[in-house]
Coordinates of N, CA and C in Angstrom, one line a residue:
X1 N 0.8 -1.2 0.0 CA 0.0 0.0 0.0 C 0.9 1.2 0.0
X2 N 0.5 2.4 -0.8 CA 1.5 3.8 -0.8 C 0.6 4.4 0.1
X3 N 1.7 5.3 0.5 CA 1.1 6.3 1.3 C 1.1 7.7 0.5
X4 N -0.6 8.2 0.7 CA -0.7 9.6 -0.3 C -0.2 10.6 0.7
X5 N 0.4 11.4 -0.1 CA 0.2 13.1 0.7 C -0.8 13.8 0.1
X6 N -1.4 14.8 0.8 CA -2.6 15.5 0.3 C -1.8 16.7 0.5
X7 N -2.8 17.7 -0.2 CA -2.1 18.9 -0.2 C -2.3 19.2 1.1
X8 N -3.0 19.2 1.6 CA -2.6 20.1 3.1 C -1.6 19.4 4.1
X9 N -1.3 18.2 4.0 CA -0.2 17.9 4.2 C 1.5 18.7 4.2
X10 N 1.2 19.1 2.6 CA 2.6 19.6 1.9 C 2.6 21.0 2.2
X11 N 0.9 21.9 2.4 CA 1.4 23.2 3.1 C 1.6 23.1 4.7
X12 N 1.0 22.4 5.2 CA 1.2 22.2 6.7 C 3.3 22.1 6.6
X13 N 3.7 21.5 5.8 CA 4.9 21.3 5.8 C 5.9 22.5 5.4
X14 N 5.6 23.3 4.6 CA 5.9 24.8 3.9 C 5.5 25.7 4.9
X15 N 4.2 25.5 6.2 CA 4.3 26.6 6.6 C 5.3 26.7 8.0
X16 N 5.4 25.2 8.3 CA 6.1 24.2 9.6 C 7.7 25.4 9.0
X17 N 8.0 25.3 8.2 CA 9.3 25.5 7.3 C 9.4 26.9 7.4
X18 N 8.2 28.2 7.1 CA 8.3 29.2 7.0 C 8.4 29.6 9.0
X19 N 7.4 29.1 9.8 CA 7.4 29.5 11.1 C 9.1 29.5 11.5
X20 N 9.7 28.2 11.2 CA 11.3 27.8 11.9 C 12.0 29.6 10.9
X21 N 11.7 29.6 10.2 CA 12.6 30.7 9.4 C 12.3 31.9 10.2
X22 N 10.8 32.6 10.1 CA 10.6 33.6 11.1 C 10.8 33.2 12.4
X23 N 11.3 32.3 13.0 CA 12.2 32.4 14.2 C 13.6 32.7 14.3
X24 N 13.9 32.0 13.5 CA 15.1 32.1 13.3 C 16.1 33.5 13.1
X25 N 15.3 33.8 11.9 CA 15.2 35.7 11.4 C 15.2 36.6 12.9
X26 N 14.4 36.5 13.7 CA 13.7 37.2 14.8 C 14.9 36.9 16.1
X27 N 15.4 35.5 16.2 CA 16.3 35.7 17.4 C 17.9 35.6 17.1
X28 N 17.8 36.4 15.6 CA 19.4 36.8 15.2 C 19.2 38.0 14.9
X29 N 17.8 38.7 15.6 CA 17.9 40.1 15.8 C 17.1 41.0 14.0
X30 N 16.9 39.9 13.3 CA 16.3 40.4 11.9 C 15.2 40.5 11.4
X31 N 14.9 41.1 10.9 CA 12.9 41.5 10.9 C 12.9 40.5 9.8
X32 N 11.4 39.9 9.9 CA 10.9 39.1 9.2 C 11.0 39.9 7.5
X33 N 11.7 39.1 6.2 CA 11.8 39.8 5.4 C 12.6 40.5 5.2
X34 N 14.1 40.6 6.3 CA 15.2 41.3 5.8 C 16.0 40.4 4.9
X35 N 15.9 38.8 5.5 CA 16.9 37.9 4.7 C 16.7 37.9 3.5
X36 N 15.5 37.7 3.1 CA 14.7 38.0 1.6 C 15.5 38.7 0.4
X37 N 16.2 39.8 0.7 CA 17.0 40.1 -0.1 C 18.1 41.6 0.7
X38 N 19.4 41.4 0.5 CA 20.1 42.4 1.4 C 20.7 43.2 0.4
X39 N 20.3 43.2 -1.1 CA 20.8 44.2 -2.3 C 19.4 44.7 -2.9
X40 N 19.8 46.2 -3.0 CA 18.6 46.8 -3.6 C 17.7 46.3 -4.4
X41 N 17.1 46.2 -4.6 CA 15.6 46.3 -5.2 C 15.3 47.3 -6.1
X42 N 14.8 46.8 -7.7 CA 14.1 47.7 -8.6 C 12.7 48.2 -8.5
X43 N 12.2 49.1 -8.2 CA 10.6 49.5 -8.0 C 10.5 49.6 -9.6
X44 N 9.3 49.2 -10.1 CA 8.7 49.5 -11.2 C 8.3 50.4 -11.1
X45 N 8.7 51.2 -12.8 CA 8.9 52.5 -14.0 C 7.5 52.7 -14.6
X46 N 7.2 53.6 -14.5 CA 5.9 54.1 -16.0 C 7.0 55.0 -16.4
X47 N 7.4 55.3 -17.4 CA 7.7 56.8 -18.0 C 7.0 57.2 -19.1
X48 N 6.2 58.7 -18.8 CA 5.6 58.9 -19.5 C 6.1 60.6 -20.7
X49 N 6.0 60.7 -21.8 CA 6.3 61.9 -22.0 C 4.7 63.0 -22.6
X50 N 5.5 63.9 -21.9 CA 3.7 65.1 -22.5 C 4.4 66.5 -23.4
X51 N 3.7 67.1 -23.6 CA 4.6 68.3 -24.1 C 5.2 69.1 -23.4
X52 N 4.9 69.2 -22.2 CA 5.5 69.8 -21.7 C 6.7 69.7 -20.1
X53 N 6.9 68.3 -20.5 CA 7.9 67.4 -20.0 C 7.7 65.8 -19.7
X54 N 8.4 65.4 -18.8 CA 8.1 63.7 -18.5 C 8.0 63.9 -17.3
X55 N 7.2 62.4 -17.4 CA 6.6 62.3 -16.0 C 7.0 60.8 -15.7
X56 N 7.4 60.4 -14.3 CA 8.1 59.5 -14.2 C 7.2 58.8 -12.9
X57 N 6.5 57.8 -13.0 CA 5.7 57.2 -11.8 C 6.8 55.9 -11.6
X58 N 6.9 56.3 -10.3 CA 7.4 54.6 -9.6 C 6.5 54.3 -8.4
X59 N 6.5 52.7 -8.4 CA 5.6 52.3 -7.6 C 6.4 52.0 -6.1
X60 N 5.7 52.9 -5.2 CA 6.2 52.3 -3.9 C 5.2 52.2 -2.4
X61 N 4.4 51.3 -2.9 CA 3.4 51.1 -1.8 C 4.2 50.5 -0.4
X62 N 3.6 51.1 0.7 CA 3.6 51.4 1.9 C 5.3 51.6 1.9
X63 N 6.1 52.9 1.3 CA 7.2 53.5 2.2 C 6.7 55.1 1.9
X64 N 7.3 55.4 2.9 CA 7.3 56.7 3.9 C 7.7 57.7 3.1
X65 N 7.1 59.0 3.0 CA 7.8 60.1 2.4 C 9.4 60.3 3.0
X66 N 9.3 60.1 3.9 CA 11.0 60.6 4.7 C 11.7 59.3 4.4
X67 N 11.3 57.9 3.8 CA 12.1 56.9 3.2 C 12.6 57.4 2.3
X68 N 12.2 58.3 0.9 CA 12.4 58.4 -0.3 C 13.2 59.6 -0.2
X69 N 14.4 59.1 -1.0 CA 15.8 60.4 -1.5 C 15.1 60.2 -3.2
X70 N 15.5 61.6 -3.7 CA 15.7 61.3 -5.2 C 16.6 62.8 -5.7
X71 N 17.6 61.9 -6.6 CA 18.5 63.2 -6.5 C 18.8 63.4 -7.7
X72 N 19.5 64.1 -8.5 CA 19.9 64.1 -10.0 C 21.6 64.9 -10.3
X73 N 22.2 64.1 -11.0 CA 23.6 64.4 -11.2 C 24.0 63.9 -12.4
X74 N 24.6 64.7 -13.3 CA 25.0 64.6 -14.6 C 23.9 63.7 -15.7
X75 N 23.0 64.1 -15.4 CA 21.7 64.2 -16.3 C 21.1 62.4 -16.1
X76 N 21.8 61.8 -14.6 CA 21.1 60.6 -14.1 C 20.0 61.0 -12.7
X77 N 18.9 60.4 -12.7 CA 17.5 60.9 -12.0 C 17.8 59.4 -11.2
X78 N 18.1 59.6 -9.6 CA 18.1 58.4 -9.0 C 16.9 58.4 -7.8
X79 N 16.4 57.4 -7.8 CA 15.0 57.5 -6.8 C 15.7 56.0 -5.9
X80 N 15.6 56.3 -4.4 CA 16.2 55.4 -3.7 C 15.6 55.6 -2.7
X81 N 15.8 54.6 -1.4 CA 15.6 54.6 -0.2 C 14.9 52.9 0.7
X82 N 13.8 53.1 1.2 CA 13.7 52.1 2.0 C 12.5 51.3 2.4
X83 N 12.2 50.1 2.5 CA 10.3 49.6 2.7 C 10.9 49.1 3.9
X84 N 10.2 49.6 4.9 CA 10.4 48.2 6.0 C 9.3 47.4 6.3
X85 N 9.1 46.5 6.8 CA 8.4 45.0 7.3 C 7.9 46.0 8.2
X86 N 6.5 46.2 8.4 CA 5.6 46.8 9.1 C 4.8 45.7 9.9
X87 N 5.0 44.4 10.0 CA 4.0 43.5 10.8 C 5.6 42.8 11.4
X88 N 5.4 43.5 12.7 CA 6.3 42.6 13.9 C 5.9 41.7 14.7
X89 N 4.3 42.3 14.8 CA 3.3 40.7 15.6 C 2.8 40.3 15.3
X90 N 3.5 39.4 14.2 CA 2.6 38.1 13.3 C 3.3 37.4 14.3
X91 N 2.1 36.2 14.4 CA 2.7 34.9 14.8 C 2.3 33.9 13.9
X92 N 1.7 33.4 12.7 CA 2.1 33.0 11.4 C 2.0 33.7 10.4
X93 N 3.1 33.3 9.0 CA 3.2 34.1 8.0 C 3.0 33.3 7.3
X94 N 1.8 33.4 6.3 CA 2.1 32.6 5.5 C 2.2 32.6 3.9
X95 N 2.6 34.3 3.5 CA 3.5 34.2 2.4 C 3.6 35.9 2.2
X96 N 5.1 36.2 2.1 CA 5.5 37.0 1.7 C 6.3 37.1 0.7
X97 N 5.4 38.2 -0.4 CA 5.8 38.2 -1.7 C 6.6 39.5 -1.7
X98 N 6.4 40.6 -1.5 CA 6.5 41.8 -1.3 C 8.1 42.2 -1.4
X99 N 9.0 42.6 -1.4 CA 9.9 42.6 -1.9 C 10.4 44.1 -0.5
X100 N 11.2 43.8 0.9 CA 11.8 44.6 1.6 C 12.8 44.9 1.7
X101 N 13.5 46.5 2.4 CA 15.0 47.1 2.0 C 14.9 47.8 1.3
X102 N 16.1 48.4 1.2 CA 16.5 49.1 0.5 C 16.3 49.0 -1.1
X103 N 15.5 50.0 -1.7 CA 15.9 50.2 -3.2 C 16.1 51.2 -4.0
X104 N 16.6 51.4 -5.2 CA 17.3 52.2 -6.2 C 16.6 52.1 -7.6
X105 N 16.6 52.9 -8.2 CA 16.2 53.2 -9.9 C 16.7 54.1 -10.2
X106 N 17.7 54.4 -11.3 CA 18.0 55.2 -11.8 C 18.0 55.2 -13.4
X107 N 17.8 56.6 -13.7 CA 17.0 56.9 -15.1 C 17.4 57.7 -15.9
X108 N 18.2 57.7 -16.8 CA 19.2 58.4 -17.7 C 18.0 59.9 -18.4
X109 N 18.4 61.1 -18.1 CA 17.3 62.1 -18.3 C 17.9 62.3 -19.9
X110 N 16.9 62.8 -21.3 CA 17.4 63.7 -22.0 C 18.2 65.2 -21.6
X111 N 19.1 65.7 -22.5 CA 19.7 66.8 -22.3 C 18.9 67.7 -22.3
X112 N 17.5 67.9 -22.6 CA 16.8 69.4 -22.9 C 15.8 68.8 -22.0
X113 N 16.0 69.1 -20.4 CA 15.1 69.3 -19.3 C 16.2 70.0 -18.3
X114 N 14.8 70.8 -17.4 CA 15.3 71.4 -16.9 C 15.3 70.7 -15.1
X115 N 16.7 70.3 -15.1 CA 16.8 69.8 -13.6 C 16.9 70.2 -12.9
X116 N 16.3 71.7 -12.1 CA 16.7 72.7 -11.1 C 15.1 72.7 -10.8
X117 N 14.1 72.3 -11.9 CA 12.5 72.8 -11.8 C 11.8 71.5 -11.1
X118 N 12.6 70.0 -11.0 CA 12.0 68.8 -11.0 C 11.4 68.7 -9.8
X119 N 10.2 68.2 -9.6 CA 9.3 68.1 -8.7 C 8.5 66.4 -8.4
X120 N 8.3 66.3 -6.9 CA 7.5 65.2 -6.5 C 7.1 65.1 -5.6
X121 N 5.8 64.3 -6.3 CA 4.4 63.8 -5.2 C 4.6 62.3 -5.0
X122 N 3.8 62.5 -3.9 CA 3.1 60.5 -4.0 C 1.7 60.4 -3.5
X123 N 0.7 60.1 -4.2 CA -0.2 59.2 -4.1 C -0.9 57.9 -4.4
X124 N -1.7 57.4 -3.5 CA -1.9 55.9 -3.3 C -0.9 55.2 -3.6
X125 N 0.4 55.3 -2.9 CA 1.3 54.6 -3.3 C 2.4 54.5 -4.2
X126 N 1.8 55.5 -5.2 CA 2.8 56.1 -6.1 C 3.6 57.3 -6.3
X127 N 4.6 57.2 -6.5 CA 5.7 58.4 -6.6 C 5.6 58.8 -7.9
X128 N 5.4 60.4 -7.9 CA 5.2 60.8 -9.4 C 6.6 62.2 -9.5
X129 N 7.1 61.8 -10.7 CA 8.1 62.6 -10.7 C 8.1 63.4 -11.8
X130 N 7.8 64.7 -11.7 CA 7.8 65.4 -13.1 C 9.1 66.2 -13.4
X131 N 9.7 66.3 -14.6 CA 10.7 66.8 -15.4 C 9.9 67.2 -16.5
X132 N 10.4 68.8 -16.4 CA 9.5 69.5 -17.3 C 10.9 69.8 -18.1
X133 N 10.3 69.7 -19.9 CA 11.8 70.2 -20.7 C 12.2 71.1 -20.6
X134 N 13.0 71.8 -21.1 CA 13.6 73.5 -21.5 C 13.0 73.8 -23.1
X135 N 13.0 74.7 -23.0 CA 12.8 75.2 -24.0 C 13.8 74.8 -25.1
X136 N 12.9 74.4 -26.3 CA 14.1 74.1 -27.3 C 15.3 74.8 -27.2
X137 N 16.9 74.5 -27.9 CA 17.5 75.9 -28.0 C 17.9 75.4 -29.7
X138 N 18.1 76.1 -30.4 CA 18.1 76.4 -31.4 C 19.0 76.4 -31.9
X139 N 19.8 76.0 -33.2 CA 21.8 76.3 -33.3 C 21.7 77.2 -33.7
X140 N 23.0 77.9 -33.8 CA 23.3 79.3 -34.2 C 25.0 79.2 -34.6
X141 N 24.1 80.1 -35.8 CA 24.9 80.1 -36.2 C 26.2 80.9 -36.0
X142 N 27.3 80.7 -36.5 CA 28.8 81.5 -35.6 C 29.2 81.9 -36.9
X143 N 29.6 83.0 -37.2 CA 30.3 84.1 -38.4 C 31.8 83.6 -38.4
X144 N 32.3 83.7 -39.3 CA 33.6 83.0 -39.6 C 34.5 84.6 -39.8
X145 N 35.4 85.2 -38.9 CA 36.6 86.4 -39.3 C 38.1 85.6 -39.2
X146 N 38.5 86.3 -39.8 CA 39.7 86.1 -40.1 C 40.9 86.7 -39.0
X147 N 41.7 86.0 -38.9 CA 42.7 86.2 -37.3 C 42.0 86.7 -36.5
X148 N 42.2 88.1 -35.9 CA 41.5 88.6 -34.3 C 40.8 89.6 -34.8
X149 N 40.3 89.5 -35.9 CA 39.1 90.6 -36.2 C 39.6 91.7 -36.8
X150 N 40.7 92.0 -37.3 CA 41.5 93.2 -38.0 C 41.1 92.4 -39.8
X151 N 41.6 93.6 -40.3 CA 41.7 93.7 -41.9 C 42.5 92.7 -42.1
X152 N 42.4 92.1 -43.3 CA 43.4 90.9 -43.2 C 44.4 92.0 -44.6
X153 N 45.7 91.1 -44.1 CA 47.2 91.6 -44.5 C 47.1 91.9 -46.1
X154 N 47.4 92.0 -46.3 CA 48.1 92.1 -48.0 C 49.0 91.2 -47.9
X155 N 49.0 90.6 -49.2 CA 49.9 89.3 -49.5 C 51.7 90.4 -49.6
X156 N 51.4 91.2 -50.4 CA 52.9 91.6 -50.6 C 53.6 92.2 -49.7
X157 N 52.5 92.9 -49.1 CA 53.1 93.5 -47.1 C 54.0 92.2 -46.2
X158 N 53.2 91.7 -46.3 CA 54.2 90.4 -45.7 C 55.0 90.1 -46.1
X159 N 55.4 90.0 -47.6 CA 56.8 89.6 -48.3 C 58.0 90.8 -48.1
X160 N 57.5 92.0 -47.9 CA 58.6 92.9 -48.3 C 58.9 93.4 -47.0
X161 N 58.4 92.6 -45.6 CA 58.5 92.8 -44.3 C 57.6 93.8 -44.0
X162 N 56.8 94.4 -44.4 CA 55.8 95.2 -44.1 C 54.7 95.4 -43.6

């Protein structure tokens, strides 16, 4: 005769497995979901363009305005900071998908925006980042003179030391 497993067998066993982990996590001093991952994390991108600049939504449900840095340096837009594990008094878990720590995006800007004007909100969860462009600039054209702007020489002046 075989012996069946039923499925609730095999989650009784997965969650037997998760409880030893949230102990474990918890009396080496680590919040449930630090081990999960200890390198940044990508938040998902919308980017959107309008005419009168882009708009950049990243998703970051449940962190904190005072979590989120976003800074901009040599025309790269970095949005960074931190989610922490908000349930310390669970006494079972039985699945965390959610992705905790620290994370980073960074977003290569076009040259024709203006980075001094860029602004952000968040609601429901979402970070909205607007970069508004500059104003076209236009080439221009450059006049072509000859040496430092004086009359130009006579060919024979110069030959006869003159």
């Amino acid at each position: 005769m075989t012996a069946m497993t039923t499925m609730t067998d095999v989650f009784d066993d997965l969650r037997s497995a998760q409880d030893d982990l949230v102990r474990i996590t918890r009396a080496h001093g680590l919040r449930v979901g630090a081990m999960a991952s200890t390198r940044a994390w990508p938040p998902a991108v919308d980017i959107f363009e309008r005419q009168d600049g882009y708009l950049v939504d990243v998703e970051l449900p449940g962190v904190k305005i005072e979590d989120i840095e976003i800074t901009v340096e040599d025309g790269l837009l970095t949005i960074q900071g931190e989610r922490t594990f908000a349930h310390d008094e669970i006494d079972k878990t039985h699945r965390v998908e959610r992705r905790f720590g620290p994370f980073n995006r960074s977003i290569t800007l076009p040259s024709h925006v203006k980075t001094d004007s860029i602004d952000a909100s968040v609601q429901d969860g979402v970070l909205m980042v607007r970069v508004p462009k500059a104003t076209e600039v236009q080439a221009k054209r450059i006049s072509v003179r000859l040496g430092n702007g004086k009359a130009p020489v006579a060919a024979s002046a110069v030959k006869n030391g003159g």
